[in-house]
mmCIF file with all atom_site columns, C-alpha atoms in Angstrom:
data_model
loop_
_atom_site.group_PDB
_atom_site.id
_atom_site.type_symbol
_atom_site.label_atom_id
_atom_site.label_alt_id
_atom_site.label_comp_id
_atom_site.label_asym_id
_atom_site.label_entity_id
_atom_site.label_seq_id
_atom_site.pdbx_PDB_ins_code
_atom_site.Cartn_x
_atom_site.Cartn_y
_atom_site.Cartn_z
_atom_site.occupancy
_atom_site.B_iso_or_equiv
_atom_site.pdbx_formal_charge
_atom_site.auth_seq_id
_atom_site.auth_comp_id
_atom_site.auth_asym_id
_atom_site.auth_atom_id
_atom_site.pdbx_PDB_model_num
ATOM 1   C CA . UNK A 1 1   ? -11.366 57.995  -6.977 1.00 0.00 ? 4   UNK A CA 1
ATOM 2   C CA . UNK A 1 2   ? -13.651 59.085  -4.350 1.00 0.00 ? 5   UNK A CA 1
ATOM 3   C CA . UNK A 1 3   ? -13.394 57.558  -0.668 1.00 0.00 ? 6   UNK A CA 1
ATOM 4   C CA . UNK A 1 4   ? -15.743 54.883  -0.496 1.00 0.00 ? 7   UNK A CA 1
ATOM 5   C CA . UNK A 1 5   ? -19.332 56.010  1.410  1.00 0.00 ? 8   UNK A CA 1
ATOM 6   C CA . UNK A 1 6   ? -18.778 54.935  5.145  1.00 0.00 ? 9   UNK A CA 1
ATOM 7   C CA . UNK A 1 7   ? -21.823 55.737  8.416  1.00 0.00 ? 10  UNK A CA 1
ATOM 8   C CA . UNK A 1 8   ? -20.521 58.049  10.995 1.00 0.00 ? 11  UNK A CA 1
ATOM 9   C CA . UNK A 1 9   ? -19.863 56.203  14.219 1.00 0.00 ? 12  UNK A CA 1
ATOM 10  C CA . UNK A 1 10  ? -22.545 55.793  16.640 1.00 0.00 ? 13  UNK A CA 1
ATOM 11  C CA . UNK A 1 11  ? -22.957 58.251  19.355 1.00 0.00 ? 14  UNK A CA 1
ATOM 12  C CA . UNK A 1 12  ? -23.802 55.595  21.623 1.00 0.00 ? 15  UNK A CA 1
ATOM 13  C CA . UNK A 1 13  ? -20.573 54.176  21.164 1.00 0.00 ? 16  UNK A CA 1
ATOM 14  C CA . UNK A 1 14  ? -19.309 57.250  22.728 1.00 0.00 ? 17  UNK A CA 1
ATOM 15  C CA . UNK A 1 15  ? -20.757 56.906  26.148 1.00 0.00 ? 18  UNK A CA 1
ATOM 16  C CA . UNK A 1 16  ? -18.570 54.896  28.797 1.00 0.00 ? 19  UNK A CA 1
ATOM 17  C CA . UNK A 1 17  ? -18.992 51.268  29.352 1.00 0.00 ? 20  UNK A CA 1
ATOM 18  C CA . UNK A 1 18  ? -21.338 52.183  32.946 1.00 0.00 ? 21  UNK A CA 1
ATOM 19  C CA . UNK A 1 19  ? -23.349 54.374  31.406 1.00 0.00 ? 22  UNK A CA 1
ATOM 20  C CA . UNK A 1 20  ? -24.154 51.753  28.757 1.00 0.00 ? 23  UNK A CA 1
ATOM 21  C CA . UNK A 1 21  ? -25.240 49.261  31.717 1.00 0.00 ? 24  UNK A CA 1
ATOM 22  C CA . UNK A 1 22  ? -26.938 51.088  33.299 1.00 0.00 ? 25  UNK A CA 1
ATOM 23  C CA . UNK A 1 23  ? -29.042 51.834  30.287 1.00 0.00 ? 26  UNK A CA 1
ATOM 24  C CA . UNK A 1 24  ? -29.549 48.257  29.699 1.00 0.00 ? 27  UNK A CA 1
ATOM 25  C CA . UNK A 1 25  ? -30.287 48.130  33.475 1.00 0.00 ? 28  UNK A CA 1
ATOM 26  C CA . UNK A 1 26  ? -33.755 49.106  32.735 1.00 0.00 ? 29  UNK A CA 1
ATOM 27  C CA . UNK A 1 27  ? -34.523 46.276  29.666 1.00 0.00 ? 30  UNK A CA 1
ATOM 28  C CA . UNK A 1 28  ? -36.440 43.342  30.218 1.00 0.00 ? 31  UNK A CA 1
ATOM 29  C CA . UNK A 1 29  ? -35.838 39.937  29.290 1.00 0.00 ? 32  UNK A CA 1
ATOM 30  C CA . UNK A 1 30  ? -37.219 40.603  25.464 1.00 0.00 ? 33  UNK A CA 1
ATOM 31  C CA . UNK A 1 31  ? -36.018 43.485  25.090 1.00 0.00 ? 34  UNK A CA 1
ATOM 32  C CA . UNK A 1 32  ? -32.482 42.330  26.608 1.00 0.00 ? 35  UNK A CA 1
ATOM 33  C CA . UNK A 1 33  ? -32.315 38.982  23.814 1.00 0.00 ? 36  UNK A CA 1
ATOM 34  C CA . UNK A 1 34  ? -33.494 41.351  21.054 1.00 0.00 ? 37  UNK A CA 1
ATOM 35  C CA . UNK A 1 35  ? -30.810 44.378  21.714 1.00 0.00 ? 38  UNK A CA 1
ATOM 36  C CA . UNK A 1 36  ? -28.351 41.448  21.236 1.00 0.00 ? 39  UNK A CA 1
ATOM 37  C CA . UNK A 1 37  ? -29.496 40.617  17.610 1.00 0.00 ? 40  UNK A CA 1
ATOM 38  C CA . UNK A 1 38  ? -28.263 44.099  16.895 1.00 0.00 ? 41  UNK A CA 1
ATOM 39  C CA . UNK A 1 39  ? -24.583 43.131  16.230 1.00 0.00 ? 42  UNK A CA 1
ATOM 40  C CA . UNK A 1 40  ? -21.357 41.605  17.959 1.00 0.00 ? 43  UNK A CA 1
ATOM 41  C CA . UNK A 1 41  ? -20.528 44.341  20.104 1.00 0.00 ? 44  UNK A CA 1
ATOM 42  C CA . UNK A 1 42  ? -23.769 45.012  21.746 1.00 0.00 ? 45  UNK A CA 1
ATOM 43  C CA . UNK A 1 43  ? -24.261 40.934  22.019 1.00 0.00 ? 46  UNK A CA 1
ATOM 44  C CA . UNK A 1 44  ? -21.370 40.742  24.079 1.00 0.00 ? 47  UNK A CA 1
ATOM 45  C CA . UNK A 1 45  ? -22.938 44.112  26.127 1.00 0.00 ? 48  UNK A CA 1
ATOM 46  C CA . UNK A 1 46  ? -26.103 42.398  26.577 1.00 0.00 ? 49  UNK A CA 1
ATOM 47  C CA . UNK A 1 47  ? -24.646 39.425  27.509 1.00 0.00 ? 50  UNK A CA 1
ATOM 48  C CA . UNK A 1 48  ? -22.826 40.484  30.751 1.00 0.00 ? 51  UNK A CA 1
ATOM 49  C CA . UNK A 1 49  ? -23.813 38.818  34.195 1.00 0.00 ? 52  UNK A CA 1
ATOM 50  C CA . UNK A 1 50  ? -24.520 41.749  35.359 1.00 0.00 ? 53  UNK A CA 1
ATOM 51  C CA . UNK A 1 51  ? -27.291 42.433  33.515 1.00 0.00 ? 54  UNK A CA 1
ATOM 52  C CA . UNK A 1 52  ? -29.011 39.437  34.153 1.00 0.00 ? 55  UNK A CA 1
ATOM 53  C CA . UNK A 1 53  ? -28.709 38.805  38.247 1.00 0.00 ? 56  UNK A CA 1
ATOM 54  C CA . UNK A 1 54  ? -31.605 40.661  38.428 1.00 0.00 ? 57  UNK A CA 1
ATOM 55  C CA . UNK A 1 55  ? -33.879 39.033  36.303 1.00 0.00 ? 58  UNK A CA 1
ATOM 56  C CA . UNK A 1 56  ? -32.231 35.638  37.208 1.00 0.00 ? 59  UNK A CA 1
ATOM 57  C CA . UNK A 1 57  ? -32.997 35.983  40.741 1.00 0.00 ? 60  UNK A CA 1
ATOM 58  C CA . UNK A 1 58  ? -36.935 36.420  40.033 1.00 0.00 ? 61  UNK A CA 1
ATOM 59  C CA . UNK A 1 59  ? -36.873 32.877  37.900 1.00 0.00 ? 62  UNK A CA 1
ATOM 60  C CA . UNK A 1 60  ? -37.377 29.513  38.606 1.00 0.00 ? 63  UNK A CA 1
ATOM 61  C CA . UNK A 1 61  ? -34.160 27.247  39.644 1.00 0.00 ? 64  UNK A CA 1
ATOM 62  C CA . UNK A 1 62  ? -31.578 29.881  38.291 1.00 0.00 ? 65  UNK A CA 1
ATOM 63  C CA . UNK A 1 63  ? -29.021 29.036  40.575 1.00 0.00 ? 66  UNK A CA 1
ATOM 64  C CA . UNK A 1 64  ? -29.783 31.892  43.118 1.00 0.00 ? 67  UNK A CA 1
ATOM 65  C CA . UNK A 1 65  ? -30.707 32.244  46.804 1.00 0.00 ? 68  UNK A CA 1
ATOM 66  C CA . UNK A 1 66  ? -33.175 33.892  48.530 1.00 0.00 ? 69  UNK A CA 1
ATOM 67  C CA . UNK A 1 67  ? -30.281 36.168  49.806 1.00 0.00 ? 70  UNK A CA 1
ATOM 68  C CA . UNK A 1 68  ? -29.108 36.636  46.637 1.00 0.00 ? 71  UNK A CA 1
ATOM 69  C CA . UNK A 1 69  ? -25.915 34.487  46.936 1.00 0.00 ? 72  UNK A CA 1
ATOM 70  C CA . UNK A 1 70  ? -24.630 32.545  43.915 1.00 0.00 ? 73  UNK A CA 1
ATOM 71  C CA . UNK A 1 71  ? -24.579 28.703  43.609 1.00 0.00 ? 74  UNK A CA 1
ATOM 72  C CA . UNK A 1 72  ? -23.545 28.246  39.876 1.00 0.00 ? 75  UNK A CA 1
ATOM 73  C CA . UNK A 1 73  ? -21.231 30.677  39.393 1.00 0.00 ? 76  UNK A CA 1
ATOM 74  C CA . UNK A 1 74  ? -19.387 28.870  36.393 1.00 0.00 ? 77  UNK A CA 1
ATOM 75  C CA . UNK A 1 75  ? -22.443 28.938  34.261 1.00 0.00 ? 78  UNK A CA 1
ATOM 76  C CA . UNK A 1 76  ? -23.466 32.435  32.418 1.00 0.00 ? 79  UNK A CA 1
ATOM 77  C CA . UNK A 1 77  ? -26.415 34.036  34.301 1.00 0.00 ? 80  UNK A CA 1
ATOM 78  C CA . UNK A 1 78  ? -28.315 34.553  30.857 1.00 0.00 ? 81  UNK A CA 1
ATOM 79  C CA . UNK A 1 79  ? -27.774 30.930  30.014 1.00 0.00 ? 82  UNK A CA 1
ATOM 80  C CA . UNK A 1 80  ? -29.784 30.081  33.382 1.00 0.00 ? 83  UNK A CA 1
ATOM 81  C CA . UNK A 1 81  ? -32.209 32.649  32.757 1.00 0.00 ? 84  UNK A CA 1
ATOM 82  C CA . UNK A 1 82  ? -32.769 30.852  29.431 1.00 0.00 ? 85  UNK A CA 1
ATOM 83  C CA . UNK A 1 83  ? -33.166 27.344  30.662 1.00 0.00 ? 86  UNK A CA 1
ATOM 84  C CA . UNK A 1 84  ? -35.312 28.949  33.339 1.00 0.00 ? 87  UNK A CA 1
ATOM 85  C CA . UNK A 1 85  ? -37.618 30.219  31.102 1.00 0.00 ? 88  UNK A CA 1
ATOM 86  C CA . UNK A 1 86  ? -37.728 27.523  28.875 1.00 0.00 ? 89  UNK A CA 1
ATOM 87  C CA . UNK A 1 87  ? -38.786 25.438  31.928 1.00 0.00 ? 90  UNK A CA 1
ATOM 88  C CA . UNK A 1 88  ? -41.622 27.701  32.884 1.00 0.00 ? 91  UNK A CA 1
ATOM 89  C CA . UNK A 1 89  ? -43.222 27.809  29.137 1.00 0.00 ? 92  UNK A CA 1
ATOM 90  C CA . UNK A 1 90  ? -42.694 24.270  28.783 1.00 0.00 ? 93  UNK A CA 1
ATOM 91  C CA . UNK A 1 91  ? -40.729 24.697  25.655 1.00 0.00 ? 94  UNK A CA 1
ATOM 92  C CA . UNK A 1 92  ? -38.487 21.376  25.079 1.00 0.00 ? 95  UNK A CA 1
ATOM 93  C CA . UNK A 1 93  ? -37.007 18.552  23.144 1.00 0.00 ? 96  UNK A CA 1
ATOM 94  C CA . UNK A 1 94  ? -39.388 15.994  23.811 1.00 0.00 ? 97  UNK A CA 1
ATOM 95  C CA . UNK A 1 95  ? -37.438 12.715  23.114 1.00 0.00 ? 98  UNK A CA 1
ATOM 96  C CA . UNK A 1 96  ? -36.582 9.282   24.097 1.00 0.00 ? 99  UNK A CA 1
ATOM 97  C CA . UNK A 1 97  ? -32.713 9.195   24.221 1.00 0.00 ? 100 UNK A CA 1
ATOM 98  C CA . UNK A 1 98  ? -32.409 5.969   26.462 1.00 0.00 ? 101 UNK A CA 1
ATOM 99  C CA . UNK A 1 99  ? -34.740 3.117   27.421 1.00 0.00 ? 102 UNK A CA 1
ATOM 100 C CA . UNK A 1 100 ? -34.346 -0.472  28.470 1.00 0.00 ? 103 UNK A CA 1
ATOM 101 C CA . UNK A 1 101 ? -36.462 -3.409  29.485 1.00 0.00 ? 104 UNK A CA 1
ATOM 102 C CA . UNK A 1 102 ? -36.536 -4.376  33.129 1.00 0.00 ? 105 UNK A CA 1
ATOM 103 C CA . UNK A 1 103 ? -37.624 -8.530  33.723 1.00 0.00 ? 106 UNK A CA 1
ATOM 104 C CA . UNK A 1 104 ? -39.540 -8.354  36.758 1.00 0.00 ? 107 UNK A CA 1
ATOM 105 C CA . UNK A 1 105 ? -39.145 -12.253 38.833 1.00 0.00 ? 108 UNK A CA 1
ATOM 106 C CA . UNK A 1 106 ? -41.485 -11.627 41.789 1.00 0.00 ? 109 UNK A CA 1
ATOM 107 C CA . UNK A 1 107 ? -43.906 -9.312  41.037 1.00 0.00 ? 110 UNK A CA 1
ATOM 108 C CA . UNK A 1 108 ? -45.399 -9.304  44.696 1.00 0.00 ? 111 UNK A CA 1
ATOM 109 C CA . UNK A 1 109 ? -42.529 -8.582  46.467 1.00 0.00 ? 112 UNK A CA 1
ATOM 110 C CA . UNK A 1 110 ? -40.356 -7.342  44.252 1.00 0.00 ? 113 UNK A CA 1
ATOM 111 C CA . UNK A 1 111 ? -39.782 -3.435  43.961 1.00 0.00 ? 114 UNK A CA 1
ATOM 112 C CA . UNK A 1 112 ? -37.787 -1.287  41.185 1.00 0.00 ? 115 UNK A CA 1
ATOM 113 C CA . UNK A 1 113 ? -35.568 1.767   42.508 1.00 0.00 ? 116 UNK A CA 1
ATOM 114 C CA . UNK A 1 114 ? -35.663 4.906   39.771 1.00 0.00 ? 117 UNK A CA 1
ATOM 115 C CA . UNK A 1 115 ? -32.114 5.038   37.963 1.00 0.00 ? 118 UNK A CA 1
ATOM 116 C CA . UNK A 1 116 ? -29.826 7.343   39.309 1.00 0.00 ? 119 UNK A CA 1
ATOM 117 C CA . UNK A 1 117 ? -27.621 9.642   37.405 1.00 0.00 ? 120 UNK A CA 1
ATOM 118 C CA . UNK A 1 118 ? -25.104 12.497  37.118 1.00 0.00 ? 121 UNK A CA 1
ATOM 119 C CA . UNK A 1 119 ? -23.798 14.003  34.219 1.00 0.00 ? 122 UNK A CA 1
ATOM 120 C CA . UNK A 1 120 ? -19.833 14.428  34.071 1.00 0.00 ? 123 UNK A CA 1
ATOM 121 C CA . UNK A 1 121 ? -18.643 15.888  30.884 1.00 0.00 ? 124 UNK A CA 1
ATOM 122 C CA . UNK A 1 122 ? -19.130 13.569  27.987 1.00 0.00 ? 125 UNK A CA 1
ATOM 123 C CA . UNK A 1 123 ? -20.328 10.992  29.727 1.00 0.00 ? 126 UNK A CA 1
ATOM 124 C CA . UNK A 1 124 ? -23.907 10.319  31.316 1.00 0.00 ? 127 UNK A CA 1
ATOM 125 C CA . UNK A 1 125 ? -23.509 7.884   34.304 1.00 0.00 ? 128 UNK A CA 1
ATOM 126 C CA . UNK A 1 126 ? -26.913 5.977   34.978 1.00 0.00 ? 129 UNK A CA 1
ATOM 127 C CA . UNK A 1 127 ? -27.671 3.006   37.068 1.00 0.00 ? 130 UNK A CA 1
ATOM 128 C CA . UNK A 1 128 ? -29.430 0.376   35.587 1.00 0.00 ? 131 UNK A CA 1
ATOM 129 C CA . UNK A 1 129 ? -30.362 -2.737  38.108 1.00 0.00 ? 132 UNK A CA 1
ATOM 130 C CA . UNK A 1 130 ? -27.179 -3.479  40.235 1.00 0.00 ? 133 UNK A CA 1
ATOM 131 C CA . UNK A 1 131 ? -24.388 -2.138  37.575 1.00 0.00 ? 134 UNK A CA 1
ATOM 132 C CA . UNK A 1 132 ? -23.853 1.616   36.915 1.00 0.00 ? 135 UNK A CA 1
ATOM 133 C CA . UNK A 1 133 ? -23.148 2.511   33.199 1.00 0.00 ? 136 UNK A CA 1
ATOM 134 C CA . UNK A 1 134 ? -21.243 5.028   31.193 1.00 0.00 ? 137 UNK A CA 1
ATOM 135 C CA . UNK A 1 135 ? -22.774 6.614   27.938 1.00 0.00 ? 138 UNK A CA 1
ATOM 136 C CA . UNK A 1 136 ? -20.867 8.941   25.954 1.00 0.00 ? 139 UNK A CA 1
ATOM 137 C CA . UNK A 1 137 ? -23.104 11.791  24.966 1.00 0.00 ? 140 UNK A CA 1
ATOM 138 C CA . UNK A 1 138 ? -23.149 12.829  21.330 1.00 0.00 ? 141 UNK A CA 1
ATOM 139 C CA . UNK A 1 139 ? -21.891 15.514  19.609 1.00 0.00 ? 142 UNK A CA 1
ATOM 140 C CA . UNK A 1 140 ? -24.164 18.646  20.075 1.00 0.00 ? 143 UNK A CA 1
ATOM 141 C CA . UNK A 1 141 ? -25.608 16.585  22.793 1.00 0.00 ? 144 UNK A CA 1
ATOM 142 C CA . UNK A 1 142 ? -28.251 15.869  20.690 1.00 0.00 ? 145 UNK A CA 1
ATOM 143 C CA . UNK A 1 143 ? -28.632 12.258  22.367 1.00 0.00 ? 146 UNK A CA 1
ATOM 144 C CA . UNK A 1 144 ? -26.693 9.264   24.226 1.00 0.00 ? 147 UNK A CA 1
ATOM 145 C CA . UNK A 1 145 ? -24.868 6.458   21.820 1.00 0.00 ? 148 UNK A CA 1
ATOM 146 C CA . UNK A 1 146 ? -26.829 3.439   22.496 1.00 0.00 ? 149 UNK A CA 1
ATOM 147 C CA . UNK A 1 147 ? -24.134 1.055   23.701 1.00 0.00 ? 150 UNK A CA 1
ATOM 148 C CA . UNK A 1 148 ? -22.197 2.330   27.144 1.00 0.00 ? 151 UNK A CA 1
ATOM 149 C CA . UNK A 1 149 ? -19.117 3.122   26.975 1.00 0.00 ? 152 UNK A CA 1
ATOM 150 C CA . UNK A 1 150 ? -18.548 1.476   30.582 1.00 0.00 ? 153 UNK A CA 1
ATOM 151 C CA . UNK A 1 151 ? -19.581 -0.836  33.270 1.00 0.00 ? 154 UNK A CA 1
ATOM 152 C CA . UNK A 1 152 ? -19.238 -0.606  37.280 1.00 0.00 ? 155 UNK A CA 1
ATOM 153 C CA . UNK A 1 153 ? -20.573 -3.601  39.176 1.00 0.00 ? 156 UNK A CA 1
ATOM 154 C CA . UNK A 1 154 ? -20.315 -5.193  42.695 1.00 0.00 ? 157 UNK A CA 1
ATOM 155 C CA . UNK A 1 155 ? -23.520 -5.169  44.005 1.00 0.00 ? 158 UNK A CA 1
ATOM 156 C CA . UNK A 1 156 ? -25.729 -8.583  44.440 1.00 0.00 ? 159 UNK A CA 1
ATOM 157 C CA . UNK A 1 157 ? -29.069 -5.767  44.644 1.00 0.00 ? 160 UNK A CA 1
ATOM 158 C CA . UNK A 1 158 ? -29.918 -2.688  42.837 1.00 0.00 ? 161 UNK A CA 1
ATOM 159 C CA . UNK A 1 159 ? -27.759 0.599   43.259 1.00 0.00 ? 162 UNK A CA 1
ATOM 160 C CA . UNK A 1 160 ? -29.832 2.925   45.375 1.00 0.00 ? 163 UNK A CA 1
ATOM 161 C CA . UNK A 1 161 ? -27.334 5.713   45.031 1.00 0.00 ? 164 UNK A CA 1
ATOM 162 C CA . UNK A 1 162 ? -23.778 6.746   43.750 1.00 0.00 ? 165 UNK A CA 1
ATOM 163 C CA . UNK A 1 163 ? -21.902 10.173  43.705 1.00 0.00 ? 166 UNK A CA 1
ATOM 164 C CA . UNK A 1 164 ? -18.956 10.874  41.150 1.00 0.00 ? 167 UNK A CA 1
ATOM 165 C CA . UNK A 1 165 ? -15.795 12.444  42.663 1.00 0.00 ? 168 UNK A CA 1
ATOM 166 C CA . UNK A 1 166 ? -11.978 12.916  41.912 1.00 0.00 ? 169 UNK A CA 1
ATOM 167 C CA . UNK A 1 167 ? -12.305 10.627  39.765 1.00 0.00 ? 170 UNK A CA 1
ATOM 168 C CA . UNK A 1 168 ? -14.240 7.832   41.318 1.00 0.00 ? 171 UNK A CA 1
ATOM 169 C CA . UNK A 1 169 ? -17.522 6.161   41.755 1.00 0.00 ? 172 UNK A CA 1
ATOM 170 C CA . UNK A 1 170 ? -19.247 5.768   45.494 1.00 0.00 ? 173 UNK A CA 1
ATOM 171 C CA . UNK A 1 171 ? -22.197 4.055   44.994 1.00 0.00 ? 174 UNK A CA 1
ATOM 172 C CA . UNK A 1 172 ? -24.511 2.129   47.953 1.00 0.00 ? 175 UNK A CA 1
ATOM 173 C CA . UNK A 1 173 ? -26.603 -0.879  47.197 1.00 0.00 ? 176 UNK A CA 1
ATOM 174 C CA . UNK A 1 174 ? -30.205 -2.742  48.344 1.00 0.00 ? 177 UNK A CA 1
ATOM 175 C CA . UNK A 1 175 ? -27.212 -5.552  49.461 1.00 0.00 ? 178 UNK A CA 1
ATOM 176 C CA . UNK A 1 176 ? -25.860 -2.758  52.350 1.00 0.00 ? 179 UNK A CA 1
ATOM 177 C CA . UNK A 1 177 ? -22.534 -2.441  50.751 1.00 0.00 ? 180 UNK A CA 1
ATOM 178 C CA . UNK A 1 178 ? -20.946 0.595   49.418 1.00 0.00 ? 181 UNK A CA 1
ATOM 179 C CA . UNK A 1 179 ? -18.480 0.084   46.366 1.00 0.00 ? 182 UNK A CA 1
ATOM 180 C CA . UNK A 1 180 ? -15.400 2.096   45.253 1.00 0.00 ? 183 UNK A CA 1
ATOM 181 C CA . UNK A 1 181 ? -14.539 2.527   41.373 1.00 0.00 ? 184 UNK A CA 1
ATOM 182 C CA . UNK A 1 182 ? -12.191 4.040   39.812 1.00 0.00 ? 185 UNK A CA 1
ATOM 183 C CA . UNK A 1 183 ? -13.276 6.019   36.505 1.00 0.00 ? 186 UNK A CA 1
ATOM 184 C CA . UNK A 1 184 ? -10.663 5.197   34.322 1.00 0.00 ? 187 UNK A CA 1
ATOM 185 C CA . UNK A 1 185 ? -8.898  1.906   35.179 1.00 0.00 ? 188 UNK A CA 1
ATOM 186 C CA . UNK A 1 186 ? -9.720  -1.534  36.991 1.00 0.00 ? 189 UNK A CA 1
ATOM 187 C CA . UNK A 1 187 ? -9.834  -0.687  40.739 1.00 0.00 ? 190 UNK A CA 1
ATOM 188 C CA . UNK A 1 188 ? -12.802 -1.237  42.909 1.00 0.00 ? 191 UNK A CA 1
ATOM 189 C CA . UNK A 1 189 ? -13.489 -2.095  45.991 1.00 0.00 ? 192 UNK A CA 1
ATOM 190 C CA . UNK A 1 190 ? -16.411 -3.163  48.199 1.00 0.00 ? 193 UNK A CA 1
ATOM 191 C CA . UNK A 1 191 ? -17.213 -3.230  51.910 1.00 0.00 ? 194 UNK A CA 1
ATOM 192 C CA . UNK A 1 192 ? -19.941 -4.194  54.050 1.00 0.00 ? 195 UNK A CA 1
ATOM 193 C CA . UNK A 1 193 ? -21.657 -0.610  55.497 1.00 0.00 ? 196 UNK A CA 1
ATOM 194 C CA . UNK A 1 194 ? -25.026 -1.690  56.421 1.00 0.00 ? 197 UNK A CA 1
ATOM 195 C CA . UNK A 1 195 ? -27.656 -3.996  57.656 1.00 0.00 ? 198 UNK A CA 1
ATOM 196 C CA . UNK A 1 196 ? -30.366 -2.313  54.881 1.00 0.00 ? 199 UNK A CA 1
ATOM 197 C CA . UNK A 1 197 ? -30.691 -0.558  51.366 1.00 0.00 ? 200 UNK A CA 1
ATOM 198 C CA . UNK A 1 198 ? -28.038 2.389   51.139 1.00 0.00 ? 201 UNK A CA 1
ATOM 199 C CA . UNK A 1 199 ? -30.249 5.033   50.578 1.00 0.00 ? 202 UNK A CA 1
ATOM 200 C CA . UNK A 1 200 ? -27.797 8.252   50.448 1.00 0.00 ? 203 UNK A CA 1
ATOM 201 C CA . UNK A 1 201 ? -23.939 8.374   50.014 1.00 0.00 ? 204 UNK A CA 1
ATOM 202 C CA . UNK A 1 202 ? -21.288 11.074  49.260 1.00 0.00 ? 205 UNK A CA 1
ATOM 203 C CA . UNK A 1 203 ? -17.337 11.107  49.199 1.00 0.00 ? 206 UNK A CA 1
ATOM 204 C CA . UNK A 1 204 ? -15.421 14.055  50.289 1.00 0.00 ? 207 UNK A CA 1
ATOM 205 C CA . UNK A 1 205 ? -11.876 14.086  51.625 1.00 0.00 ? 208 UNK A CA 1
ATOM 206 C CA . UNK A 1 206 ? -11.685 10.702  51.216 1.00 0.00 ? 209 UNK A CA 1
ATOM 207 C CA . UNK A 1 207 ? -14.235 9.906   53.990 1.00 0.00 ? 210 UNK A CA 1
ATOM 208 C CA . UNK A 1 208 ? -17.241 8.110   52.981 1.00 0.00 ? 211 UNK A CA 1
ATOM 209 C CA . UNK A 1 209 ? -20.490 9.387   54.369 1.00 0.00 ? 212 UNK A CA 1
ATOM 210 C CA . UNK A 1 210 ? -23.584 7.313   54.121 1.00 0.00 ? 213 UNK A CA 1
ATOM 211 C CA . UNK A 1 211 ? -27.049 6.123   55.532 1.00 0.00 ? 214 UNK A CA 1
ATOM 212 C CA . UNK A 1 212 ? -29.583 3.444   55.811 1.00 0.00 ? 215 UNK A CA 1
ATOM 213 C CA . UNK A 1 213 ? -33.110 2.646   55.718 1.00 0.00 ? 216 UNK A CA 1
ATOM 214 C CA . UNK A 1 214 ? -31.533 0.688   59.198 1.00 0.00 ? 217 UNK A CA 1
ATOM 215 C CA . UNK A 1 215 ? -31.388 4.146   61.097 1.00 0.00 ? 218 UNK A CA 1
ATOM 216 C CA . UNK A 1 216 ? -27.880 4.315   61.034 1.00 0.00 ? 219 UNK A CA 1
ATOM 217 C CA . UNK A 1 217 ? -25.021 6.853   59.279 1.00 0.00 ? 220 UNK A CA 1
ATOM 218 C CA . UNK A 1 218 ? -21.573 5.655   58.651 1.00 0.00 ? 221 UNK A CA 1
ATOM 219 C CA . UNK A 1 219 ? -18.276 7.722   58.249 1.00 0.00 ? 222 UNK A CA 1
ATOM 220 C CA . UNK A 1 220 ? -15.836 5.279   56.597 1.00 0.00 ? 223 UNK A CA 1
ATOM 221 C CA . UNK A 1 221 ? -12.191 6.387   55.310 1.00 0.00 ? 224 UNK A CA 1
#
């Protein structure tokens, strides 16, 4: 039987891995998404950070300095250059994936703080009124389940702000106090910071930075 009918390779295939970047150099961002519809090999080409610093550092909130210098180097350039894009065109999933009601006592005095929030993994971490809660985020992320997962409290006001790290919860309150939980057990604890509304706090080193609408920054460890 005769050899089955099989294409010659590709003389492209032949040139060195430089020469092919430097070819792609000169694509734009079409042209770059389109050359990696081709097949697995020149997806993976296409794909390379490389390629895309320089059309990343031209976009919108891509992670990139003035100077040039890197802030999320963990995430793929194109991936950026994507969401960047998307951003820009307005294309996005418009859709409703958490809402609450809010029972308002004093409506001349009283004011509502947005929530805060920080995504960690599978779980989105929102404040609602004086509690901070833990939603696991669906498969796909597609959406939040509708029940949380967990729930931080210690404040007597609303939680103004909160920062996740190692592990833990910092949050500061309208009350002036600053809580410490821990993710994944029981342990919290609360001190008295400030005279006002915590309105910034982060946790490094285990030092506690934060500050107050009462013109005052704390260092507590």
């Amino acid at each position: 039987a005769s050899p089955p009918f099989s294409s010659p390779p590709s003389p492209l295939w032949a040139l060195p891995e430089e020469l092919l970047l430097l070819i792609c150099s000169y694509l734009d961002v079409q042209a770059l998404g389109r050359l990696g519809q081709v097949c697995r090999r020149l997806r993976f080409l296409s794909s390379r950070d490389l390629l895309w610093r320089r059309i990343a550092r031209g976009c919108l909130n891509s992670g990139f300095t003035q100077l040039g210098t890197d802030l999320a180097a963990g995430i793929p350039v194109k991936e950026r250059v994507k969401v960047s894009q998307n951003w820009r065109h307005g294309r996005c999933q418009r859709e409703t994936v958490l809402k609450w009601k809010c029972k308002q006592v004093a409506p001349l005095s009283s004011t509502f703080l947005m929530p805060w929030m920080e995504l960690d993994g599978e779980y989105l971490y929102l404040s609602q009124a004086e509690n901070i809660q833990a939603y696991r985020v669906s498969p796909g992320g597609t959406g939040l389940q509708r029940h949380p997962q967990a729930i931080f409290s210690g404040h007597q006001e609303d939680v103004c702000r909160f920062v996740l790290v190692n592990s833990h919860i910092v949050s500061g309150g309208g009350d002036g106090n600053i809580v410490l939980h821990k993710i994944r057990g029981s342990y919290s604890f609360k001190f008295s910071a400030h005279e006002q509304e915590v309105n910034c706090v982060d946790f490094q080193g285990g030092l506690i930075v934060s500050g107050s609408r009462d013109r005052t920054a704390k260092v507590s460890s």
